[in-house]
CSV table of C-alpha atoms in Angstrom, one decimal:
chain,number,residue,atom,x,y,z
A,1,MET,CA,-27.7,126.0,4.9
A,2,ALA,CA,-26.1,122.8,3.4
A,3,VAL,CA,-26.6,120.9,6.8
A,4,SER,CA,-30.2,121.7,6.9
A,5,ALA,CA,-30.7,120.6,3.2
A,6,GLU,CA,-29.1,117.3,4.2
A,7,LEU,CA,-31.3,117.0,7.2
A,8,LEU,CA,-34.5,117.7,5.2
A,9,ALA,CA,-33.5,115.2,2.6
A,10,GLN,CA,-33.0,112.5,5.3
A,11,ARG,CA,-36.3,113.2,6.9
A,12,VAL,CA,-38.1,113.0,3.4
A,13,ALA,CA,-36.3,109.7,2.7
A,14,ALA,CA,-37.3,108.3,6.1
A,15,ARG,CA,-40.9,109.3,5.5
A,16,LEU,CA,-41.0,107.9,1.9
A,17,ILE,CA,-39.6,104.6,3.2
A,18,ASP,CA,-42.1,104.4,5.9
A,19,ILE,CA,-44.9,105.2,3.5
A,20,MET,CA,-43.6,102.5,1.0
A,21,VAL,CA,-43.3,99.9,3.6
A,22,GLN,CA,-46.9,100.5,5.0
A,23,ALA,CA,-48.1,100.3,1.4
A,24,VAL,CA,-46.5,97.0,0.6
A,25,ASP,CA,-48.7,93.8,1.0
A,26,ILE,CA,-46.3,91.3,2.6
A,27,ASN,CA,-48.7,88.4,1.7
A,28,ALA,CA,-48.7,89.2,-1.9
A,29,LEU,CA,-45.0,89.8,-2.0
A,30,LEU,CA,-44.4,86.4,-0.4
A,31,GLN,CA,-46.5,84.7,-2.9
A,32,LEU,CA,-44.1,86.0,-5.5
A,33,VAL,CA,-41.2,84.3,-3.9
A,34,ASP,CA,-40.2,80.9,-5.5
A,35,LEU,CA,-39.3,78.8,-2.5
A,36,ASN,CA,-37.9,75.9,-4.7
A,37,ALA,CA,-35.4,78.4,-6.3
A,38,LEU,CA,-34.5,79.8,-2.9
A,39,VAL,CA,-33.7,76.4,-1.6
A,40,LYS,CA,-31.5,75.6,-4.5
A,41,ARG,CA,-29.4,78.5,-3.9
A,42,VAL,CA,-28.5,77.1,-0.5
A,43,ASP,CA,-24.9,76.0,-0.6
A,44,VAL,CA,-25.0,72.4,0.6
A,45,ASN,CA,-21.3,72.3,0.7
A,46,THR,CA,-21.2,74.8,3.6
A,47,PRO,CA,-20.4,73.0,6.8
A,48,LEU,CA,-23.3,72.9,9.3
A,49,LYS,CA,-20.9,74.4,12.0
A,50,GLN,CA,-20.8,77.6,9.9
A,51,MET,CA,-24.7,77.7,9.6
A,52,ASP,CA,-26.7,78.7,12.6
A,53,VAL,CA,-29.9,77.0,11.6
A,54,ASN,CA,-31.1,77.3,15.4
A,55,ALA,CA,-30.7,81.1,15.4
A,56,PRO,CA,-34.4,81.9,14.6
A,57,LEU,CA,-35.5,79.3,17.3
A,58,LYS,CA,-33.3,81.0,19.9
A,59,GLN,CA,-35.4,84.0,19.4
A,60,VAL,CA,-38.7,82.2,20.0
A,61,ASP,CA,-40.1,82.5,23.7
A,62,LEU,CA,-41.2,79.0,24.3
A,63,ASN,CA,-42.9,79.9,27.6
A,64,ALA,CA,-45.0,82.5,25.8
A,65,LEU,CA,-45.8,80.1,23.1
A,66,LEU,CA,-46.7,77.3,25.5
A,67,LYS,CA,-49.0,79.6,27.5
A,68,GLN,CA,-51.1,79.9,24.2
A,69,VAL,CA,-51.6,76.0,24.1
A,70,ASP,CA,-54.9,74.7,25.4
A,71,LEU,CA,-53.7,71.6,27.3
A,72,ASN,CA,-57.3,70.5,28.0
A,73,ALA,CA,-58.0,70.2,24.4
A,74,LEU,CA,-54.9,68.2,23.8
A,75,VAL,CA,-55.6,65.9,26.6
A,76,LYS,CA,-59.2,65.2,25.3
A,77,GLN,CA,-57.6,64.0,22.1
A,78,ILE,CA,-55.6,61.4,23.9
A,79,ASP,CA,-56.9,57.8,23.8
A,80,ILE,CA,-56.3,56.5,27.3
A,81,ASN,CA,-56.9,52.9,26.5
A,82,GLU,CA,-54.4,52.9,23.6
A,83,LEU,CA,-51.8,54.8,26.0
A,84,ILE,CA,-52.4,52.1,28.8
A,85,GLU,CA,-51.9,49.3,26.1
A,86,GLN,CA,-48.4,50.5,25.5
A,87,VAL,CA,-47.6,50.4,29.2
A,88,ASP,CA,-45.3,47.3,30.2
A,89,VAL,CA,-47.0,46.7,33.5
A,90,ASP,CA,-44.4,44.0,34.4
A,91,ALA,CA,-41.7,46.6,34.1
A,92,VAL,CA,-43.6,49.0,36.3
A,93,LEU,CA,-44.3,46.4,38.9
A,94,ASP,CA,-40.6,45.3,38.8
A,95,ARG,CA,-39.8,48.9,40.1
A,96,VAL,CA,-42.3,48.7,43.0
A,97,ASP,CA,-40.7,47.9,46.3
A,98,VAL,CA,-43.4,45.6,47.9
A,99,ASN,CA,-41.7,45.7,51.2
A,100,ASP,CA,-42.1,49.6,51.2
A,101,VAL,CA,-45.5,49.3,50.3
A,102,VAL,CA,-46.5,46.9,53.0
A,103,ALA,CA,-44.5,49.1,55.6
A,104,ARG,CA,-46.9,51.9,54.7
A,105,ILE,CA,-50.0,49.9,55.8
A,106,ASP,CA,-51.5,50.9,59.0
A,107,MET,CA,-52.4,47.5,60.5
A,108,GLU,CA,-54.0,49.0,63.6
A,109,ARG,CA,-56.4,50.9,61.5
A,110,LEU,CA,-56.9,47.9,59.3
A,111,VAL,CA,-57.5,45.5,62.0
A,112,GLY,CA,-60.0,48.3,63.5
A,113,GLN,CA,-62.0,48.3,60.5
A,114,THR,CA,-62.2,44.5,60.1
A,115,ASP,CA,-64.9,42.5,62.0
A,116,LEU,CA,-62.5,39.8,63.3
A,117,GLY,CA,-65.3,38.5,65.6
A,118,ALA,CA,-67.4,37.5,62.6
A,119,ILE,CA,-64.6,36.1,60.7
A,120,ILE,CA,-63.5,34.0,63.8
A,121,ALA,CA,-67.1,32.9,64.5
A,122,ARG,CA,-67.6,31.9,60.8
A,123,SER,CA,-64.3,30.0,60.7
A,124,THR,CA,-64.6,28.3,64.1
A,125,GLY,CA,-68.3,27.8,63.7
A,126,GLY,CA,-67.7,25.6,60.6
A,127,ILE,CA,-65.1,23.6,62.3
A,128,ALA,CA,-67.3,23.0,65.4
A,129,THR,CA,-70.1,22.1,63.2
A,130,GLU,CA,-68.1,19.6,61.2
A,131,ALA,CA,-66.6,18.2,64.5
A,132,LEU,CA,-70.0,18.0,66.1
A,133,ASP,CA,-71.4,16.2,63.0
A,134,ALA,CA,-68.5,13.7,63.1
A,135,MET,CA,-69.0,13.0,66.8
A,136,ARG,CA,-72.8,12.5,66.2
A,137,GLY,CA,-72.1,10.1,63.4
A,138,ARG,CA,-69.7,8.0,65.6
A,139,ALA,CA,-72.2,8.1,68.4
A,140,VAL,CA,-74.9,6.5,66.2
A,141,GLY,CA,-72.5,4.0,65.0
A,142,LEU,CA,-71.5,3.1,68.5
A,143,ASP,CA,-75.2,2.9,69.4
A,144,ARG,CA,-76.0,0.6,66.7
A,145,ARG,CA,-73.1,-1.7,67.8
A,146,ILE,CA,-74.3,-1.6,71.4
A,147,ASP,CA,-77.8,-2.3,70.2
A,148,ARG,CA,-76.7,-5.5,68.3
A,149,TRP,CA,-74.6,-6.7,71.1
A,150,VAL,CA,-77.6,-6.3,73.6
A,151,THR,CA,-79.7,-8.1,71.0
A,152,ARG,CA,-77.4,-10.9,70.9
A,153,LEU,CA,-76.8,-11.2,74.6
A,154,LEU,CA,-80.5,-11.3,75.3
A,155,ARG,CA,-81.0,-13.6,72.3
A,156,ARG,CA,-83.7,-11.5,70.8
A,157,LYS,CA,-85.0,-12.5,67.3
A,158,ASP,CA,-86.6,-9.1,66.7
A,159,GLN,CA,-83.9,-6.4,66.3
A,160,GLY,CA,-86.2,-3.6,67.0
A,161,PRO,CA,-86.6,-0.3,65.3
A,162,LEU,CA,-83.6,1.5,63.7
A,163,ALA,CA,-84.4,4.7,65.5
A,164,PRO,CA,-86.5,5.8,68.7
A,165,ARG,CA,-90.3,5.5,68.3
A,166,ALA,CA,-90.7,9.3,68.5
A,167,LEU,CA,-88.3,9.9,65.7
A,168,LEU,CA,-89.9,7.1,63.5
A,169,GLY,CA,-93.1,9.0,63.6
A,170,LEU,CA,-91.4,12.4,62.4
A,171,GLU,CA,-89.8,10.5,59.4
A,172,ALA,CA,-93.1,9.2,58.3
A,173,GLN,CA,-94.6,12.6,58.5
A,174,SER,CA,-92.0,14.1,56.1
């Protein structure tokens, strides 16, 4: 009978403790705690090696905590321009292997997409036009010299027109 009375007392005590814990308002209880007084009671002379301040952190499941973070909301708060201003572009470019970048270029594809004919025509067309203009200018100068020599040889007093008669009419019209 003594064993059963002791067992009954243990069950009653456990039930009473459970009822009391459920009845306590934890928030109200925590408001009664004076944190400043609690901090003052901490023994600052205790070496940090003996205090395990990381013990509560070791119990935190960081992966579960990070799963609750809304990364999109965080990224929206980032000022990209301010972030880019802090980047040292020269340092980034110093790390780039230009030879490696050039080696990755598909030259055949690049040449295939380039209209080389038009580029060559433009560049050679400009050169050819300049050469033709220079030759025409020299021919006009040579023609004038020959005209002066002929005028001297034939001892003409009238030097004649500076251009063919057909072209003189066009100059007068414009």
